[in-house]
Amino acid sequence: MADKEATVFIVDVGKSMGEKHHGRERSDLDWAMEYVWDKITSTVATGRKSATIGVLGLRTDDTANELEKEESFEHITVLQPISHILMPTLRDLRDKISLSHTDEGDAISALVIAIQMITAYCRKLKYRRKIVLVTNAKGQMDADDLPEITKKLTDDAIELVVLGVDFDDPEFGVKEEDKDPFKAANEATFSKLVEACNGVFGTLVQAISELGLPRIKPVRPVPSYRGRMNLGDPSTYDSAMCIDVERYPRTKSATVPSASQFVVRSEFANGNEASAGQSSTTLLAADDGPEASHKADDANTLASVKNARTYQVPDDSVATGKRDVEREELAKGYEYGRTAVPISESDENVTKLETKASLELVGFIPKEQYERYMHMTVSNVIIAQKANGKASMALSSVAHALFELDSYAVGRLVTKDDVAPVLVLLAPSIEPNYECLLDVQLPFAEDVRSYRFPPLDKVLTVSGKALTEHRNLPTSSLLEAMDRYVDSMDLSRFGTDEDGAPSEYMPMEDTFSPVVHRIDQVTRWRAVHPTEPLPPPYDVLTKFSNPPEELLQAAQPHLNDAIAAANVKKVPPKQKGRKRNRDQPKPLSGLNVDELLGRQKRTKIAADNAIPEFKQMLATTEDPNAIEDAAKQMSGIITAQIKNSFGDIAYARAVEALSVMREELTGLEEPAIYNVFIKDLKRKLLAGELGGNRREMWWELRKSRLGLIDKKQSSLSEVTEEEGKEVAPLLSHV
């Protein structure tokens, strides 16, 4: 469980914080608040009630604190008492933090009030206490009580962080030229205080520059298996080996934050409906007091959506044709051909394999015989049971034996009772002061996809002869040029380490998921800035989106050599427009075969030779009316074949003809002609106008995917993908 936290932010809102320095387009306050909002929203995003925050305003126009009657504590305002902050409170706090019209206010006195707030809230309980002061150090300060403040911070284990606008930091390389002596003296006072209580003293330049570095959430280890790893059957053989082990994930894909569904709350909903539709955020905010509840009503105009599922079965006795049934009345079924085989609850146990949680070693294999592509899952780590010296010694022996023999172990793993068993590969991992086994899931025979593809280094002829020189094979000069190009794009030594020596360009610990952290960034931004444009992604998230420019320039000559060796030519852009003149195969002699054979342009299509004559008619015309006439004749032939078919004898011929018609009209970019016919064909089939019940014919068409031509298949089609599925309801009647 995470530790309880209590953090107080002291924000300097004095008049001098409205100034702009060193070419910044924002005021010092807006610039400093970028850091404060980032820290607050990051805490709010965790959703932990134990992570509490308070906010103090320094050099405010008004005074509102427990010691406000004393003169030295004027112009200090408690903007937010220490509490669990929700989004309504966050936006309320955004309205409260604004530039004041005074520079009066003592930062040391603000520290005293922050210490008092933490002491009153945490009492003697175990908390991680922290105070963050953000200021430009241009206000008056009374440093007489610094020893007592230092002692209180140390005794109560309160971490003090002081971040200043344009503070000097030699280690980070920041030094403000022509600094005001008064500000320099205040900086020295803060530095002395922080050093005395072992706090953090820094400049906002560094703090804000590090905001773009994603903060990786620590993950609490949760074991996926706890039990014994057996070699042999301990119930049968005394020589069997049993080791108490635990299994934890080693790598696991980070999930992207999911979005929930909400609906705008109706203004006309009555009190009960509004109460029932409140989101969890509103309910939590209402518990914080009347003011928080009021803000929750203003900020949360969304109601959570609750899903309901109903089950229906066909029933002619009901007016709607469908009858609602309860989930308990349903039975599970397994698909068998085009039917379903029902399995009752009493027989359901037959489909389950009764297993007991265990990890059993079934054998060993040489390391060189295992292929890396057989990994089925992410990796896990198997360690000895905690505080079990005997198990640690035994697991260490197994790991060293596998390492010395260059072998892997194969095990049968059942993580929990009645869970399907899996095969896992166990590899030794031996590090200083750390030894374990790494495991990945292995495939079963049904999981392997053994596809055969043509070889890349040779061409096999029909007679079985292997050709190593062919127009489809790379030449030796091309291979050499490509080798040089790949070597020039090597990233493993393109970066530099702290000493300037070559190192890896993108190490894993510095490569972050752009999607995960970008969603986190924009969510936190939108929580505070509901109407402002979204900020650009952090540079660290886009750094590795493209190869480094210096590397591309260095590799360009090698790329040019590879292009020349491969004889790469630019492909002309695809011509838009209707493809009336389709390329026809031409004989090498250049003679016109149609003229030699005396062929005439066809205007009629015979039913006994429909497909060749339909293609010939389309190939010899460019007139849209002739294309439409050919499609009309073909439509009539297909309709007649279905209508005059004895049973399903002529269905195959009709399907083939319709397939050719669809392909040709798609190529000629005339999808509308085909779509009109297929809709009319569906209507006739439903109405029984083609010689009785011909619904089985429609099933054949659906099985052959001869439905409407949608926009995905032809850009000139006016049918969307959803409209293209409108024939699906007919299947329920087939």
XYZ file of C-alpha atoms in Angstrom:
734
model
C 0.000 0.000 0.000
C 1.295 3.478 -0.917
C 2.371 5.813 1.875
C 0.137 8.653 2.971
C 1.227 12.023 1.641
C 0.599 15.611 2.728
C 2.019 18.320 0.463
C 1.595 22.080 0.785
C 2.393 24.337 -2.177
C 3.298 27.950 -1.376
C 2.713 30.038 -4.504
C 4.051 33.571 -4.705
C 1.373 35.705 -6.426
C 2.954 39.086 -5.679
C 2.768 42.016 -8.058
C 6.370 41.472 -9.183
C 5.432 37.964 -10.378
C 3.515 39.618 -13.215
C 6.729 40.765 -14.881
C 8.319 39.028 -17.871
C 12.034 38.310 -18.004
C 14.701 36.911 -20.310
C 12.558 36.911 -23.436
C 9.734 34.795 -22.017
C 6.293 35.567 -23.447
C 4.573 34.609 -20.191
C 4.667 36.280 -16.834
C 6.737 34.770 -14.046
C 3.546 33.602 -12.313
C 2.160 31.810 -15.366
C 5.555 30.251 -15.992
C 5.872 29.063 -12.384
C 2.307 27.720 -12.344
C 3.207 25.364 -15.185
C 5.294 23.427 -12.667
C 2.728 23.712 -9.851
C -0.182 22.538 -12.001
C 1.855 19.619 -13.312
C 2.595 18.393 -9.798
C -0.955 18.898 -8.529
C -2.648 17.267 -11.524
C -0.232 14.333 -11.368
C -1.311 13.747 -7.769
C -5.002 14.120 -8.627
C -4.625 11.653 -11.509
C -3.561 8.891 -9.141
C -7.001 8.946 -7.500
C -5.489 8.093 -4.136
C -7.379 9.498 -1.166
C -4.202 9.247 0.889
C -2.414 11.762 -1.401
C -3.547 15.125 0.000
C -2.631 18.636 -1.100
C -2.882 22.134 0.362
C -2.149 25.476 -1.310
C -0.982 28.745 0.279
C -0.972 32.094 -1.498
C 2.001 34.355 -0.692
C 1.806 38.145 -1.083
C -1.932 38.091 -1.706
C -4.204 41.147 -1.524
C -6.148 39.671 1.395
C -5.167 37.725 4.513
C -6.781 34.414 5.498
C -4.863 32.122 7.864
C -4.949 30.997 11.472
C -2.348 33.612 12.505
C -3.813 36.481 10.530
C -4.127 38.682 13.634
C -0.338 38.918 13.888
C 1.299 41.579 11.733
C 4.062 39.343 10.305
C 1.486 36.920 8.837
C -0.428 39.432 6.713
C -0.952 38.947 2.951
C -0.855 35.157 3.298
C -3.998 33.260 2.296
C -4.913 29.593 2.629
C -6.312 28.974 -0.850
C -6.883 25.254 -0.277
C -6.718 23.402 3.056
C -4.968 20.050 3.040
C -7.417 17.531 1.605
C -8.014 15.052 -1.189
C -8.440 17.166 -4.331
C -10.922 16.339 -7.090
C -11.403 18.051 -10.447
C -14.118 20.518 -9.269
C -11.784 21.648 -6.488
C -8.944 21.853 -8.979
C -10.838 24.248 -11.227
C -11.986 26.252 -8.230
C -8.339 26.582 -7.198
C -7.446 27.764 -10.700
C -9.816 30.720 -10.293
C -8.341 31.611 -6.898
C -4.707 31.756 -8.017
C -4.293 35.128 -9.706
C -1.841 38.005 -9.656
C -2.218 40.387 -6.708
C -1.625 44.141 -6.497
C 0.920 44.090 -3.679
C 4.417 42.886 -2.919
C 3.843 42.726 0.842
C 4.159 39.315 2.469
C 6.862 37.273 4.200
C 7.882 33.918 2.651
C 9.362 32.750 5.985
C 6.009 33.397 7.675
C 4.311 31.409 4.901
C 6.625 28.507 5.758
C 5.526 28.713 9.391
C 1.847 28.527 8.377
C 2.563 25.586 6.034
C 4.325 23.733 8.848
C 1.358 24.401 11.126
C -1.085 23.110 8.484
C 0.868 19.869 8.075
C 1.263 19.397 11.833
C -2.461 19.918 12.479
C -3.498 17.594 9.640
C -0.989 14.751 10.071
C -0.722 14.877 13.880
C 1.529 11.985 14.933
C 0.447 9.687 12.100
C 2.837 8.310 9.525
C 2.840 10.678 6.549
C 5.279 11.771 3.902
C 5.350 15.505 4.602
C 6.472 18.017 1.996
C 6.443 21.793 1.435
C 7.076 23.289 -2.019
C 7.787 27.030 -2.203
C 7.712 28.751 -5.606
C 8.802 32.403 -5.548
C 10.935 35.064 -7.215
C 12.494 36.083 -3.839
C 11.665 39.768 -4.285
C 9.622 40.183 -1.105
C 10.642 41.229 2.377
C 11.698 38.357 4.674
C 12.355 38.099 8.410
C 15.062 35.459 8.877
C 15.398 35.762 12.676
C 13.545 32.495 13.362
C 15.362 30.310 10.823
C 17.036 28.058 13.458
C 13.669 27.220 15.078
C 12.096 26.617 11.643
C 14.976 24.371 10.623
C 14.630 22.341 13.822
C 10.865 21.950 13.319
C 11.310 20.813 9.703
C 13.930 18.282 10.755
C 12.047 16.961 13.788
C 8.801 16.475 11.860
C 10.621 15.002 8.814
C 9.170 17.638 6.490
C 10.909 17.845 3.118
C 11.410 21.439 1.958
C 11.675 22.248 -1.768
C 12.424 25.846 -2.796
C 12.200 26.674 -6.504
C 12.917 30.186 -7.650
C 12.292 32.213 -10.757
C 15.713 32.751 -12.360
C 17.601 31.463 -9.324
C 21.281 30.768 -9.922
C 22.282 27.121 -10.249
C 25.910 26.549 -11.282
C 25.404 22.774 -11.600
C 22.594 23.255 -14.132
C 24.420 26.130 -15.824
C 21.984 28.960 -14.973
C 23.164 32.353 -13.751
C 21.153 35.575 -13.937
C 23.241 38.545 -15.010
C 22.884 41.885 -13.190
C 20.853 40.289 -10.416
C 19.182 42.611 -7.901
C 21.269 42.524 -4.656
C 18.077 42.283 -2.594
C 16.978 39.197 -4.537
C 20.482 37.718 -4.305
C 20.407 38.090 -0.512
C 17.021 36.340 -0.318
C 18.339 33.524 -2.519
C 21.249 33.061 -0.142
C 18.829 32.914 2.807
C 16.729 30.235 1.124
C 19.831 28.263 0.146
C 21.095 28.327 3.732
C 17.697 27.186 5.072
C 17.376 24.336 2.587
C 20.905 23.134 3.195
C 20.338 23.110 6.962
C 17.245 20.871 6.702
C 18.546 18.649 3.846
C 15.950 19.928 1.392
C 16.052 20.765 -2.317
C 17.047 24.166 -3.670
C 16.828 24.783 -7.406
C 15.842 26.997 -10.273
C 12.535 26.823 -12.123
C 14.408 26.570 -15.412
C 15.563 23.078 -14.497
C 12.274 22.070 -12.842
C 10.181 23.010 -15.874
C 12.645 21.500 -18.329
C 12.254 18.156 -16.544
C 8.441 18.180 -16.692
C 8.573 16.563 -20.114
C 10.284 13.481 -18.703
C 7.501 10.929 -18.177
C 7.087 9.688 -14.650
C 6.854 5.917 -14.761
C 4.334 4.646 -12.265
C 5.848 2.110 -9.859
C 4.078 -1.231 -10.114
C 3.479 -3.355 -7.045
C 4.650 -6.931 -7.727
C 1.759 -9.380 -7.763
C 2.643 -13.085 -8.068
C 0.920 -15.045 -10.813
C 1.915 -18.349 -9.217
C 3.001 -19.474 -5.782
C 3.766 -23.110 -5.215
C 6.261 -25.821 -5.959
C 8.425 -26.473 -8.978
C 8.720 -30.238 -9.278
C 11.091 -32.478 -11.184
C 9.514 -35.893 -10.908
C 6.452 -36.992 -8.945
C 7.088 -36.393 -5.226
C 4.134 -38.598 -4.273
C 5.719 -41.569 -6.020
C 9.494 -41.075 -5.895
C 11.549 -40.024 -2.899
C 14.244 -38.708 -5.252
C 11.895 -36.132 -6.848
C 12.997 -32.492 -6.572
C 10.594 -29.923 -5.075
C 11.419 -26.219 -4.815
C 9.094 -23.581 -3.363
C 8.975 -20.756 -5.925
C 7.088 -17.570 -6.812
C 6.386 -16.186 -10.284
C 6.148 -12.476 -11.170
C 5.845 -10.576 -14.474
C 9.182 -9.369 -15.836
C 7.795 -7.393 -18.766
C 4.206 -6.388 -19.435
C 2.685 -4.036 -21.964
C 1.611 -0.742 -20.384
C -2.086 -0.201 -20.996
C -3.389 3.057 -22.436
C -5.836 4.850 -20.100
C -9.360 3.999 -21.153
C -12.136 6.538 -21.593
C -15.540 6.034 -19.984
C -18.873 6.798 -21.591
C -20.886 9.749 -20.313
C -23.983 11.640 -21.399
C -24.933 15.273 -20.832
C -27.189 15.419 -17.792
C -30.711 16.536 -18.709
C -31.850 19.859 -17.255
C -35.363 18.515 -16.986
C -34.483 15.413 -14.949
C -36.195 15.239 -11.581
C -34.316 15.001 -8.326
C -34.357 11.206 -8.165
C -33.119 10.783 -11.722
C -30.358 13.325 -11.241
C -29.308 11.637 -8.036
C -29.238 8.216 -9.638
C -27.240 9.482 -12.609
C -24.507 11.275 -10.701
C -20.964 10.290 -11.508
C -18.587 9.095 -8.846
C -16.661 12.369 -9.080
C -19.756 14.376 -8.164
C -20.621 12.152 -5.238
C -17.139 12.380 -3.818
C -17.081 16.121 -4.243
C -20.386 16.479 -2.438
C -18.877 14.886 0.646
C -16.270 17.641 0.882
C -18.755 20.320 1.884
C -21.373 22.657 0.438
C -18.878 24.704 -1.540
C -17.307 21.646 -3.142
C -20.738 20.241 -3.900
C -21.762 23.478 -5.572
C -18.660 23.448 -7.721
C -19.270 19.816 -8.568
C -22.690 20.695 -9.942
C -21.140 23.408 -12.094
C -18.197 21.387 -13.369
C -19.719 17.909 -13.725
C -22.497 18.219 -16.266
C -21.992 14.621 -17.324
C -23.733 11.529 -16.030
C -22.255 8.064 -16.170
C -23.823 5.586 -18.571
C -25.150 2.252 -17.342
C -25.437 -0.562 -19.875
C -28.312 -3.021 -19.921
C -28.476 -6.198 -22.002
C -31.560 -8.079 -23.097
C -31.886 -11.449 -24.825
C -34.534 -12.210 -27.459
C -35.616 -15.300 -29.377
C -37.964 -15.561 -32.404
C -41.573 -16.182 -31.386
C -44.446 -15.933 -33.892
C -47.004 -15.793 -31.090
C -45.724 -12.351 -30.041
C -46.781 -9.254 -31.954
C -43.185 -8.086 -32.424
C -42.037 -11.546 -33.520
C -39.445 -11.695 -30.722
C -39.780 -12.645 -27.080
C -37.520 -11.514 -24.246
C -35.875 -14.256 -22.206
C -33.794 -14.231 -19.057
C -30.126 -15.051 -19.148
C -30.730 -18.044 -16.876
C -32.919 -19.633 -19.570
C -30.092 -19.630 -22.115
C -27.783 -22.552 -22.823
C -24.269 -22.504 -24.193
C -23.602 -24.037 -27.570
C -20.612 -24.856 -29.730
C -20.655 -24.255 -33.467
C -20.726 -27.444 -35.490
C -20.804 -26.734 -39.216
C -23.729 -24.378 -39.755
C -25.536 -25.484 -36.630
C -24.926 -25.215 -32.892
C -24.587 -28.075 -30.440
C -26.069 -27.047 -27.062
C -24.222 -27.909 -23.859
C -26.262 -27.838 -20.669
C -24.848 -26.770 -17.313
C -24.838 -30.363 -16.121
C -22.651 -31.367 -19.075
C -20.518 -28.244 -19.026
C -17.932 -29.856 -16.775
C -17.130 -32.222 -19.635
C -15.612 -29.328 -21.571
C -13.336 -28.340 -18.682
C -10.025 -29.928 -17.871
C -9.638 -30.509 -14.156
C -6.170 -29.334 -13.112
C -4.267 -28.476 -9.950
C -1.951 -25.502 -9.571
C 1.588 -26.739 -10.235
C 4.828 -26.199 -12.132
C 6.342 -29.450 -13.341
C 9.546 -29.770 -15.332
C 8.955 -32.149 -18.217
C 12.361 -32.025 -19.884
C 15.375 -30.071 -21.081
C 16.528 -28.905 -24.521
C 19.839 -27.520 -25.823
C 19.928 -23.757 -26.091
C 20.802 -23.708 -29.789
C 17.705 -25.746 -30.723
C 15.256 -23.136 -29.491
C 14.045 -20.437 -31.904
C 13.183 -17.005 -30.550
C 10.054 -16.710 -32.712
C 8.383 -19.341 -30.527
C 7.803 -16.804 -27.726
C 4.044 -16.669 -27.134
C 3.819 -14.196 -24.248
C 5.738 -11.609 -22.281
C 8.445 -12.845 -19.953
C 8.067 -13.728 -16.290
C 10.595 -14.252 -13.531
C 10.636 -17.261 -11.197
C 12.388 -16.773 -7.879
C 12.706 -18.849 -4.748
C 10.160 -18.429 -1.986
C 10.986 -15.413 0.153
C 12.842 -16.101 3.407
C 13.412 -19.713 2.341
C 17.144 -20.350 2.283
C 16.793 -23.986 1.244
C 14.645 -23.067 -1.763
C 17.090 -20.295 -2.754
C 19.993 -22.726 -2.722
C 18.064 -25.306 -4.763
C 16.897 -22.776 -7.394
C 20.438 -21.409 -7.658
C 21.691 -24.931 -8.355
C 19.146 -25.392 -11.142
C 20.015 -22.024 -12.711
C 23.773 -22.735 -12.655
C 23.275 -26.227 -14.066
C 21.258 -24.867 -16.998
C 23.825 -22.116 -17.549
C 26.811 -24.453 -17.551
C 25.122 -26.927 -19.904
C 23.767 -24.201 -22.275
C 20.308 -25.667 -21.880
C 16.725 -24.588 -21.230
C 14.069 -26.350 -19.186
C 10.532 -27.026 -20.405
C 7.768 -26.975 -17.802
C 4.030 -27.540 -17.546
C 2.461 -24.621 -15.680
C -0.987 -24.366 -14.111
C -1.240 -21.023 -12.317
C -4.493 -21.836 -10.497
C -6.758 -24.809 -9.976
C -8.921 -25.681 -13.010
C -6.949 -23.307 -15.261
C -5.811 -24.626 -18.633
C -2.179 -25.801 -18.539
C 0.495 -24.135 -20.650
C 4.011 -25.073 -21.620
C 6.737 -22.655 -20.566
C 10.415 -22.369 -21.394
C 12.688 -21.640 -18.412
C 16.025 -19.914 -19.021
C 18.644 -19.155 -16.354
C 19.435 -15.546 -15.420
C 22.517 -15.090 -13.231
C 23.471 -11.613 -12.060
C 25.623 -10.461 -9.126
C 23.600 -11.107 -5.961
C 20.557 -12.094 -8.047
C 19.700 -15.442 -9.609
C 16.394 -16.545 -11.084
C 14.687 -18.317 -13.972
C 12.979 -16.446 -16.816
C 10.006 -18.080 -18.484
C 7.958 -17.519 -21.639
C 4.987 -19.504 -22.892
C 5.590 -22.038 -25.648
C 3.147 -22.800 -28.468
C 1.164 -25.997 -28.843
C 0.929 -27.687 -32.223
C -2.306 -25.811 -32.973
C -0.616 -22.470 -32.321
C 2.117 -22.840 -34.950
C 1.482 -21.380 -38.419
C 3.831 -23.177 -40.823
C 3.515 -21.074 -43.960
C 5.821 -21.708 -46.905
C 7.128 -18.779 -48.908
C 9.493 -18.631 -51.887
C 13.165 -18.385 -50.891
C 14.833 -14.977 -51.098
C 18.243 -16.158 -52.302
C 17.202 -18.348 -55.240
C 14.449 -18.971 -57.787
C 13.052 -22.459 -58.321
C 11.964 -23.294 -61.843
C 9.138 -25.629 -62.808
C 11.644 -28.422 -63.334
C 13.057 -27.905 -59.839
C 16.283 -26.197 -60.901
C 17.587 -23.518 -58.514
C 18.674 -20.240 -60.125
C 20.953 -17.913 -58.165
C 20.964 -15.229 -60.876
C 17.576 -13.879 -61.868
C 15.897 -10.539 -62.456
C 13.978 -11.015 -59.191
C 17.165 -11.696 -57.187
C 19.549 -9.021 -55.890
C 22.944 -8.813 -57.486
C 26.185 -8.902 -55.516
C 26.690 -5.167 -56.069
C 23.205 -4.463 -54.697
C 23.842 -6.638 -51.644
C 27.113 -4.857 -50.931
C 25.513 -1.429 -51.359
C 22.657 -2.392 -49.060
C 25.111 -3.726 -46.457
C 26.935 -0.402 -46.438
C 23.662 1.500 -46.142
C 22.431 -0.605 -43.205
C 25.780 -0.240 -41.438
C 25.645 3.538 -41.891
C 22.216 3.641 -40.167
C 23.472 1.844 -37.048
C 21.984 3.405 -33.897
C 23.847 1.259 -31.386
C 26.879 3.599 -31.357
C 25.352 6.869 -32.560
C 24.672 8.348 -29.111
C 27.149 9.639 -26.561
C 27.443 8.997 -22.844
C 28.340 11.440 -20.064
C 32.033 11.181 -20.956
C 31.418 11.830 -24.647
C 32.157 8.234 -25.669
C 29.949 6.495 -28.293
C 26.944 4.745 -26.808
C 23.455 3.539 -27.723
C 21.261 6.236 -29.261
C 17.928 5.134 -27.805
C 18.383 3.001 -24.657
C 15.260 1.269 -23.419
C 15.113 3.213 -20.147
C 14.919 6.489 -22.118
C 12.378 5.329 -24.700
C 8.837 6.027 -23.534
C 5.450 5.090 -24.969
C 4.137 8.176 -26.836
C 0.495 7.106 -26.606
C 0.443 6.405 -22.857
C 2.162 9.609 -21.811
C 0.514 11.842 -24.426
C -2.953 10.869 -23.185
C -1.791 11.501 -19.621
C -0.421 14.908 -20.654
C -3.560 16.145 -22.422
C -5.867 14.759 -19.704
C -4.047 16.677 -16.975
C -3.927 19.807 -19.153
C -7.646 19.689 -19.930
C -8.497 19.237 -16.246
C -6.999 22.673 -15.505
C -7.518 24.407 -18.862
C -10.951 23.302 -20.137
C -11.087 25.710 -23.101
C -7.477 26.434 -24.074
C -5.797 24.634 -27.012
C -3.912 21.464 -26.193
C -0.139 21.784 -25.831
C 2.216 20.034 -28.256
C 3.673 16.670 -27.202
C 6.790 16.739 -25.077
C 10.000 16.544 -27.082
C 11.024 13.349 -25.320
C 7.915 11.608 -26.726
C 8.665 12.580 -30.337
C 12.445 12.355 -30.168
C 12.596 8.861 -31.631
C 9.728 9.256 -34.107
C 12.194 9.946 -36.921
C 15.834 9.016 -37.506
C 18.351 11.663 -36.409
C 19.081 14.175 -39.154
C 22.858 13.808 -38.820
C 22.568 10.057 -39.340
C 20.408 10.508 -42.450
C 22.891 12.910 -43.985
C 25.784 10.546 -43.308
C 23.874 7.610 -44.820
C 22.600 9.464 -47.909
C 25.614 8.580 -50.168
C 25.203 4.884 -49.330
C 21.470 5.142 -50.040
C 22.198 6.678 -53.445
C 24.541 3.785 -54.221
C 21.816 1.274 -53.274
C 19.266 3.098 -55.453
C 21.643 3.048 -58.414
C 22.507 -0.628 -57.925
C 18.810 -1.586 -57.708
C 17.902 0.581 -60.719
C 15.009 2.134 -58.800
C 12.668 4.243 -60.928
C 9.877 6.533 -59.905
C 6.402 5.093 -60.454
C 4.125 7.575 -62.230
C 1.152 8.699 -60.151
C -2.109 6.873 -60.586
C -4.339 8.620 -63.046
C -7.706 9.590 -61.681
C -10.848 9.253 -63.725
C -12.858 6.480 -65.270
C -10.859 3.684 -66.836
C -12.489 3.523 -70.234
C -9.353 2.514 -72.110
C -8.073 -0.516 -70.274
C -4.719 -1.862 -71.380
C -5.145 -4.817 -73.691
C -2.442 -7.422 -74.260
C -0.618 -6.755 -77.519
C 1.201 -9.401 -79.582
C 4.920 -8.973 -80.181
C 4.259 -8.557 -83.920
C 2.175 -5.459 -83.243
C -0.643 -6.753 -85.473
C -4.301 -6.165 -84.618
C -5.697 -9.654 -84.026
C -9.316 -8.452 -84.053
C -8.913 -6.943 -87.514
C -7.143 -10.024 -88.858
C -9.932 -12.291 -87.618
C -12.591 -9.919 -88.834
C -14.177 -9.503 -85.439
C -16.975 -6.981 -85.127
C -18.054 -5.036 -82.096
C -20.509 -7.228 -80.225
C -23.929 -5.828 -79.364
C -25.737 -8.985 -78.197
C -24.806 -11.531 -75.547
C -25.836 -15.164 -75.966
C -27.036 -16.985 -72.850
C -25.005 -20.133 -73.614
C -21.723 -18.149 -73.876
C -22.526 -15.232 -71.611
C -19.261 -14.625 -69.727
C -16.804 -14.491 -72.699
C -19.188 -12.425 -74.814
C -19.877 -10.034 -71.894
C -16.149 -9.439 -71.464
C -15.686 -9.024 -75.215
C -18.507 -6.518 -75.425
C -17.047 -4.403 -72.620
C -13.545 -4.596 -74.114
C -14.651 -3.184 -77.487
C -16.608 -0.173 -76.282
C -16.042 3.103 -74.436
C -19.617 4.320 -74.591
C -21.316 4.449 -71.153
C -24.635 3.550 -72.763
C -23.094 0.430 -74.315
C -21.638 -0.570 -70.943
C -25.042 -0.147 -69.333
C -26.669 -2.167 -72.140
C -24.160 -5.004 -71.683
C -24.809 -5.036 -67.921
C -28.568 -5.055 -68.577
C -28.276 -8.069 -70.878
C -26.067 -9.877 -68.375
C -28.540 -9.106 -65.596
C -31.357 -10.623 -67.620
C -29.327 -13.772 -68.314
C -28.467 -14.201 -64.604
C -32.085 -13.653 -63.587
C -33.267 -16.219 -66.147
C -30.713 -18.774 -64.961
C -32.001 -18.496 -61.397
C -35.669 -18.517 -62.395
C -35.392 -21.508 -64.748
C -33.058 -23.520 -62.505
C -34.298 -26.977 -61.466
C -33.474 -26.865 -57.776
C -29.964 -25.466 -57.407
C -28.509 -26.900 -60.625
C -27.904 -23.511 -62.273
C -26.899 -21.639 -59.099
C -23.169 -22.134 -59.675
C -23.365 -20.693 -63.209
C -25.341 -17.692 -61.956
C -22.833 -17.056 -59.162
C -19.918 -17.198 -61.610
C -21.644 -14.835 -64.023
C -22.493 -12.393 -61.244
C -18.891 -12.501 -59.998
C -17.580 -11.591 -63.465
C -20.159 -8.849 -63.801
C -19.165 -7.366 -60.432
C -15.444 -7.515 -61.227
C -15.796 -5.938 -64.679
C -18.062 -3.096 -63.557
C -15.777 -2.363 -60.623
C -12.812 -2.147 -62.999
C -14.754 0.180 -65.300
C -15.707 2.268 -62.249
C -19.430 1.750 -62.796
C -20.453 0.420 -59.369
C -23.898 2.035 -59.506
C -25.032 -0.281 -62.335
C -24.137 -3.377 -60.344
C -25.617 -2.065 -57.082
C -28.951 -1.330 -58.740
C -29.121 -4.869 -60.104
C -28.124 -6.590 -56.828
C -30.775 -4.638 -54.912
C -33.409 -5.604 -57.472
C -32.266 -9.225 -57.325
C -32.650 -9.228 -53.552
C -36.161 -7.814 -53.831
C -37.194 -10.477 -56.314
C -35.733 -13.268 -54.198
C -37.590 -12.074 -51.114
C -40.831 -11.713 -53.050
C -40.500 -15.174 -54.622
C -40.659 -13.766 -58.159
C -37.919 -16.038 -59.516
C -39.715 -19.348 -59.612
C -40.607 -19.795 -55.953
C -38.381 -19.931 -52.900
C -34.857 -19.131 -54.077
C -33.417 -18.005 -50.722
C -30.692 -20.639 -50.936
C -29.406 -18.776 -53.980
C -28.962 -15.665 -51.895
C -26.954 -17.661 -49.381
C -24.631 -18.695 -52.199
C -24.179 -15.054 -53.206
C -23.435 -14.033 -49.637
C -20.996 -16.894 -49.233
C -19.169 -15.712 -52.372
C -19.107 -12.084 -51.071
C -21.064 -10.714 -54.027
C -22.905 -7.992 -52.110
C -23.020 -4.281 -52.832
C -19.900 -2.430 -54.006
C -19.178 0.105 -51.254
C -16.870 3.114 -51.104
C -14.045 1.008 -49.716
C -14.006 -1.065 -52.910
C -14.704 1.778 -55.345
C -14.307 5.484 -54.647
C -17.150 6.266 -57.086
C -19.668 4.207 -55.146
C -22.314 6.024 -53.140
C -22.803 3.052 -50.819
C -21.159 3.247 -47.394
C -19.753 0.196 -45.624
C -22.757 0.163 -43.272
C -25.214 0.319 -46.165
C -23.270 -2.442 -47.869
C -24.267 -4.771 -45.051
C -27.971 -4.179 -45.504
C -28.370 -7.619 -47.090
C -27.382 -9.267 -43.823
C -30.916 -9.366 -42.317
C -31.917 -11.818 -45.013
C -29.579 -14.412 -43.540
C -31.748 -14.792 -40.475
C -34.515 -16.101 -42.736
C -32.324 -18.493 -44.714
